[in-house]
Amino acid sequence: NWMSRGGVVDAEGNFKLGGLLPGRYRLIAELFRSEKPQMASLVVEVGNENVRGVLLSLGDGGELSGRLVVEGGNTKLLPPTMRVMLESEGGRMMMSRMQGGEVLEDQTFTLRSVSEGAYRFRIYPPPPNLYLKSARVQGKDALDQPLEIRNGEKLTGAELVWSPDGGEVTGVVKQEGSDEVAKGATIITFSTEASRQIPRSRWTRTTQSDQQGTFRLGAVIPGEYLIYAVQNYEFGAESSPEYLQDLAKH
């Protein structure tokens, strides 16, 4: 869960944010007085006392470059056009000021003017028969750990490795106590490991049953899963660990 507060900076560069509950927050400052906006970001811990003297240093953002790799070398499994994107800790896509991200014919990509912050990789459209097996930036894991980017930083050599060895889950959804198929039911599959039942987890997938009640999930990461079919589904509910834990009780 995350909460957001905004504030105006005065002529001396001072700001004040009130009404914050104790917790960990990321402060973001943005300046739009030129064609190239500047930004700054900093994580602060808020307790029961006021936090004073926070310094945010504006800059032009960072840069990230790398390439996509397919295990086995068959790059034809990748869609003809792809884009590498970054999702912030709060689950928001950060593309409004970011430049680049297009995957070129040699499977390389570059992202420029990346706002300071912590991110996770998102690729659109995702390859239909591949799953993202690993993501490393300068030797560090960037798949299960957020990637931190600072102003003025140029991170090179990012490697996103895709595997064709994912599993496939197919089936039919029927109404309880009858042979009538359930059209448009939402199928949710998620890992049996509680540590993977987290917001926006790569181990959690959803799809819907078609007019015949059938469904398919491809490129499933190898592992042990629970699978449920639900109706009256609220979009995004699977990002709540509490919702998944409640499902697992049934």
CSV table of C-alpha atoms in Angstrom, one decimal:
chain,number,residue,atom,x,y,z
A,1,ASN,CA,0.0,0.0,0.0
A,2,TRP,CA,1.2,3.5,-0.7
A,3,MET,CA,0.0,7.0,0.0
A,4,SER,CA,0.8,10.3,-1.8
A,5,ARG,CA,1.2,13.9,-0.7
A,6,GLY,CA,2.1,16.9,-2.7
A,7,GLY,CA,3.5,20.3,-1.8
A,8,VAL,CA,4.7,23.6,-3.3
A,9,VAL,CA,8.3,24.8,-3.0
A,10,ASP,CA,8.7,28.4,-2.1
A,11,ALA,CA,11.2,31.0,-3.6
A,12,GLU,CA,14.0,29.8,-1.2
A,13,GLY,CA,13.5,26.1,-2.2
A,14,ASN,CA,11.8,25.2,1.1
A,15,PHE,CA,8.9,22.7,1.3
A,16,LYS,CA,6.7,21.1,3.9
A,17,LEU,CA,4.6,18.0,3.8
A,18,GLY,CA,2.2,17.3,6.6
A,19,GLY,CA,-0.2,14.5,7.7
A,20,LEU,CA,2.3,11.7,7.0
A,21,LEU,CA,1.8,8.5,8.9
A,22,PRO,CA,4.9,6.8,10.3
A,23,GLY,CA,6.6,4.7,7.6
A,24,ARG,CA,9.1,4.7,4.7
A,25,TYR,CA,8.5,7.3,1.9
A,26,ARG,CA,10.2,8.3,-1.3
A,27,LEU,CA,10.3,12.1,-1.9
A,28,ILE,CA,10.2,13.2,-5.5
A,29,ALA,CA,10.9,16.8,-6.6
A,30,GLU,CA,10.4,17.9,-10.2
A,31,LEU,CA,11.1,21.2,-12.0
A,32,PHE,CA,9.5,22.1,-15.4
A,33,ARG,CA,11.1,25.5,-16.2
A,34,SER,CA,12.9,24.2,-19.3
A,35,GLU,CA,12.3,21.8,-22.2
A,36,LYS,CA,14.3,19.2,-20.2
A,37,PRO,CA,12.7,18.8,-16.8
A,38,GLN,CA,14.9,18.2,-13.7
A,39,MET,CA,14.1,15.8,-10.9
A,40,ALA,CA,15.4,14.5,-7.6
A,41,SER,CA,14.4,11.6,-5.3
A,42,LEU,CA,15.2,10.5,-1.8
A,43,VAL,CA,13.9,7.9,0.6
A,44,VAL,CA,13.1,9.0,4.2
A,45,GLU,CA,11.9,7.3,7.3
A,46,VAL,CA,9.1,9.1,9.1
A,47,GLY,CA,8.5,8.3,12.8
A,48,ASN,CA,6.6,10.1,15.5
A,49,GLU,CA,8.9,13.2,15.2
A,50,ASN,CA,9.2,15.8,12.5
A,51,VAL,CA,11.9,15.2,9.8
A,52,ARG,CA,13.8,18.4,9.1
A,53,GLY,CA,16.7,19.4,6.8
A,54,VAL,CA,15.9,17.1,3.9
A,55,LEU,CA,18.0,18.0,0.9
A,56,LEU,CA,16.9,17.1,-2.7
A,57,SER,CA,19.4,17.9,-5.4
A,58,LEU,CA,17.8,18.4,-8.8
A,59,GLY,CA,19.4,16.7,-11.9
A,60,ASP,CA,18.7,15.5,-15.4
A,61,GLY,CA,18.0,11.9,-14.5
A,62,GLY,CA,20.0,8.8,-15.3
A,63,GLU,CA,20.6,6.5,-18.3
A,64,LEU,CA,20.2,2.8,-18.6
A,65,SER,CA,21.2,0.6,-21.5
A,66,GLY,CA,21.4,-3.1,-22.2
A,67,ARG,CA,20.1,-6.0,-24.3
A,68,LEU,CA,17.6,-8.8,-24.4
A,69,VAL,CA,18.8,-12.4,-24.6
A,70,VAL,CA,16.8,-15.6,-25.4
A,71,GLU,CA,18.1,-18.8,-24.0
A,72,GLY,CA,18.9,-21.1,-27.0
A,73,GLY,CA,19.5,-18.0,-29.2
A,74,ASN,CA,16.2,-18.1,-31.1
A,75,THR,CA,15.4,-14.4,-31.1
A,76,LYS,CA,12.5,-15.0,-33.5
A,77,LEU,CA,10.5,-15.9,-30.4
A,78,LEU,CA,10.5,-12.2,-29.5
A,79,PRO,CA,7.7,-9.9,-30.8
A,80,PRO,CA,8.8,-7.8,-33.8
A,81,THR,CA,8.4,-4.6,-31.8
A,82,MET,CA,9.0,-4.4,-28.0
A,83,ARG,CA,9.6,-1.6,-25.5
A,84,VAL,CA,11.5,-1.8,-22.2
A,85,MET,CA,9.7,0.2,-19.5
A,86,LEU,CA,10.3,0.9,-15.8
A,87,GLU,CA,7.7,0.6,-13.0
A,88,SER,CA,8.3,2.6,-9.8
A,89,GLU,CA,8.0,1.2,-6.3
A,90,GLY,CA,4.5,2.5,-6.1
A,91,GLY,CA,3.5,0.6,-9.2
A,92,ARG,CA,3.3,3.5,-11.6
A,93,MET,CA,4.8,3.5,-15.1
A,94,MET,CA,7.5,6.2,-15.5
A,95,MET,CA,7.4,7.0,-19.2
A,96,SER,CA,6.1,10.5,-19.3
A,97,ARG,CA,9.6,12.1,-19.2
A,98,MET,CA,11.7,9.0,-19.9
A,99,GLN,CA,13.1,8.7,-23.4
A,100,GLY,CA,13.9,5.6,-25.4
A,101,GLY,CA,13.2,2.1,-24.4
A,102,GLU,CA,12.6,0.7,-27.9
A,103,VAL,CA,14.2,-2.7,-28.5
A,104,LEU,CA,16.3,-2.5,-31.7
A,105,GLU,CA,17.0,-5.2,-34.3
A,106,ASP,CA,20.1,-6.3,-32.4
A,107,GLN,CA,18.0,-6.6,-29.2
A,108,THR,CA,19.6,-3.6,-27.5
A,109,PHE,CA,17.8,-0.8,-25.8
A,110,THR,CA,18.6,2.5,-24.1
A,111,LEU,CA,16.5,4.5,-21.6
A,112,ARG,CA,17.4,8.2,-21.0
A,113,SER,CA,16.2,10.9,-18.6
A,114,VAL,CA,15.2,8.3,-16.1
A,115,SER,CA,14.0,10.0,-12.9
A,116,GLU,CA,15.9,9.1,-9.7
A,117,GLY,CA,14.2,6.2,-8.0
A,118,ALA,CA,13.8,2.5,-7.5
A,119,TYR,CA,12.3,0.5,-10.4
A,120,ARG,CA,11.4,-2.9,-11.8
A,121,PHE,CA,11.6,-3.9,-15.4
A,122,ARG,CA,8.4,-4.2,-17.5
A,123,ILE,CA,8.4,-5.2,-21.1
A,124,TYR,CA,5.6,-4.6,-23.6
A,125,PRO,CA,4.3,-6.5,-25.2
A,126,PRO,CA,5.6,-9.5,-23.2
A,127,PRO,CA,6.7,-12.4,-25.4
A,128,PRO,CA,3.8,-14.8,-25.5
A,129,ASN,CA,5.9,-18.0,-25.1
A,130,LEU,CA,8.8,-16.8,-23.0
A,131,TYR,CA,9.2,-15.8,-19.4
A,132,LEU,CA,11.7,-13.4,-17.9
A,133,LYS,CA,14.2,-15.7,-16.2
A,134,SER,CA,16.7,-13.1,-15.0
A,135,ALA,CA,17.6,-9.4,-15.1
A,136,ARG,CA,21.0,-8.1,-14.1
A,137,VAL,CA,22.5,-4.7,-14.2
A,138,GLN,CA,26.2,-4.4,-13.7
A,139,GLY,CA,26.3,-7.8,-12.0
A,140,LYS,CA,23.4,-7.1,-9.6
A,141,ASP,CA,20.0,-8.8,-9.6
A,142,ALA,CA,17.3,-6.5,-11.0
A,143,LEU,CA,14.5,-9.0,-11.2
A,144,ASP,CA,13.5,-9.7,-7.7
A,145,GLN,CA,15.2,-6.6,-6.3
A,146,PRO,CA,14.4,-3.0,-7.3
A,147,LEU,CA,16.9,-1.2,-9.6
A,148,GLU,CA,18.1,2.1,-8.1
A,149,ILE,CA,19.0,4.9,-10.5
A,150,ARG,CA,20.5,8.2,-9.5
A,151,ASN,CA,20.9,11.6,-11.3
A,152,GLY,CA,23.8,11.6,-13.7
A,153,GLU,CA,24.3,7.9,-13.5
A,154,LYS,CA,24.9,5.8,-16.7
A,155,LEU,CA,24.2,2.2,-16.1
A,156,THR,CA,25.4,-0.1,-19.0
A,157,GLY,CA,25.4,-3.8,-19.7
A,158,ALA,CA,21.8,-4.6,-18.4
A,159,GLU,CA,20.9,-8.1,-19.5
A,160,LEU,CA,17.3,-9.4,-19.6
A,161,VAL,CA,17.3,-13.2,-20.1
A,162,TRP,CA,14.2,-14.8,-21.5
A,163,SER,CA,13.5,-18.6,-21.3
A,164,PRO,CA,11.3,-20.7,-23.6
A,165,ASP,CA,11.0,-23.4,-20.9
A,166,GLY,CA,8.0,-22.1,-19.1
A,167,GLY,CA,5.0,-24.2,-18.4
A,168,GLU,CA,1.4,-24.1,-19.7
A,169,VAL,CA,-1.8,-24.2,-17.7
A,170,THR,CA,-5.1,-25.0,-19.5
A,171,GLY,CA,-8.5,-26.0,-18.3
A,172,VAL,CA,-12.3,-25.4,-18.2
A,173,VAL,CA,-14.3,-23.5,-15.6
A,174,LYS,CA,-17.8,-24.8,-14.7
A,175,GLN,CA,-20.5,-23.7,-12.4
A,176,GLU,CA,-20.4,-25.4,-9.0
A,177,GLY,CA,-22.7,-28.5,-8.9
A,178,SER,CA,-23.4,-28.5,-12.6
A,179,ASP,CA,-21.9,-29.1,-16.1
A,180,GLU,CA,-22.7,-25.5,-17.2
A,181,VAL,CA,-19.5,-23.7,-18.2
A,182,ALA,CA,-18.6,-20.4,-16.6
A,183,LYS,CA,-18.0,-17.7,-19.2
A,184,GLY,CA,-15.9,-14.7,-18.4
A,185,ALA,CA,-14.6,-16.0,-15.0
A,186,THR,CA,-11.3,-14.7,-13.8
A,187,ILE,CA,-8.6,-17.3,-13.3
A,188,ILE,CA,-5.9,-16.4,-10.7
A,189,THR,CA,-2.8,-18.4,-10.3
A,190,PHE,CA,-0.2,-17.6,-7.7
A,191,SER,CA,2.8,-19.2,-6.0
A,192,THR,CA,2.3,-21.4,-2.9
A,193,GLU,CA,5.2,-19.6,-1.3
A,194,ALA,CA,4.0,-16.7,0.8
A,195,SER,CA,7.2,-14.7,0.1
A,196,ARG,CA,6.1,-14.6,-3.6
A,197,GLN,CA,2.6,-13.4,-2.8
A,198,ILE,CA,3.5,-9.7,-3.0
A,199,PRO,CA,2.1,-6.7,-5.0
A,200,ARG,CA,2.8,-7.0,-8.7
A,201,SER,CA,4.5,-10.3,-8.3
A,202,ARG,CA,5.9,-12.0,-11.4
A,203,TRP,CA,4.6,-15.3,-9.9
A,204,THR,CA,1.0,-14.1,-10.0
A,205,ARG,CA,-1.0,-14.3,-13.3
A,206,THR,CA,-4.6,-13.8,-14.3
A,207,THR,CA,-6.7,-14.5,-17.4
A,208,GLN,CA,-10.4,-15.1,-18.2
A,209,SER,CA,-12.4,-18.0,-19.4
A,210,ASP,CA,-13.8,-17.7,-23.0
A,211,GLN,CA,-17.3,-18.5,-24.3
A,212,GLN,CA,-16.7,-22.2,-23.9
A,213,GLY,CA,-15.4,-21.7,-20.3
A,214,THR,CA,-11.8,-22.6,-21.4
A,215,PHE,CA,-8.7,-20.8,-20.4
A,216,ARG,CA,-4.9,-20.9,-21.1
A,217,LEU,CA,-1.9,-19.5,-19.3
A,218,GLY,CA,1.4,-19.8,-21.2
A,219,ALA,CA,5.0,-19.1,-20.3
A,220,VAL,CA,4.4,-19.9,-16.6
A,221,ILE,CA,7.5,-19.7,-14.5
A,222,PRO,CA,8.4,-23.2,-13.2
A,223,GLY,CA,7.2,-23.7,-9.6
A,224,GLU,CA,4.2,-24.8,-7.5
A,225,TYR,CA,1.0,-22.8,-7.8
A,226,LEU,CA,-2.5,-22.4,-6.5
A,227,ILE,CA,-5.2,-21.7,-9.1
A,228,TYR,CA,-8.6,-20.3,-8.5
A,229,ALA,CA,-11.6,-19.2,-10.7
A,230,VAL,CA,-13.6,-16.3,-9.3
A,231,GLN,CA,-16.5,-14.2,-10.4
A,232,ASN,CA,-17.3,-10.6,-9.5
A,233,TYR,CA,-13.5,-10.0,-9.6
A,234,GLU,CA,-12.2,-6.5,-8.7
A,235,PHE,CA,-9.5,-5.4,-11.1
A,236,GLY,CA,-6.0,-5.5,-9.4
A,237,ALA,CA,-7.2,-7.5,-6.4
A,238,GLU,CA,-4.4,-10.1,-7.0
A,239,SER,CA,-1.8,-7.5,-6.1
A,240,SER,CA,-3.0,-7.6,-2.5
A,241,PRO,CA,-1.2,-10.3,-0.4
A,242,GLU,CA,-4.2,-10.4,1.9
A,243,TYR,CA,-6.6,-11.2,-1.0
A,244,LEU,CA,-4.3,-14.1,-2.1
A,245,GLN,CA,-4.0,-15.4,1.5
A,246,ASP,CA,-7.8,-15.3,1.8
A,247,LEU,CA,-8.2,-17.3,-1.4
A,248,ALA,CA,-5.7,-19.8,-0.2
A,249,LYS,CA,-7.9,-20.6,2.8
A,250,HIS,CA,-10.7,-22.0,0.5
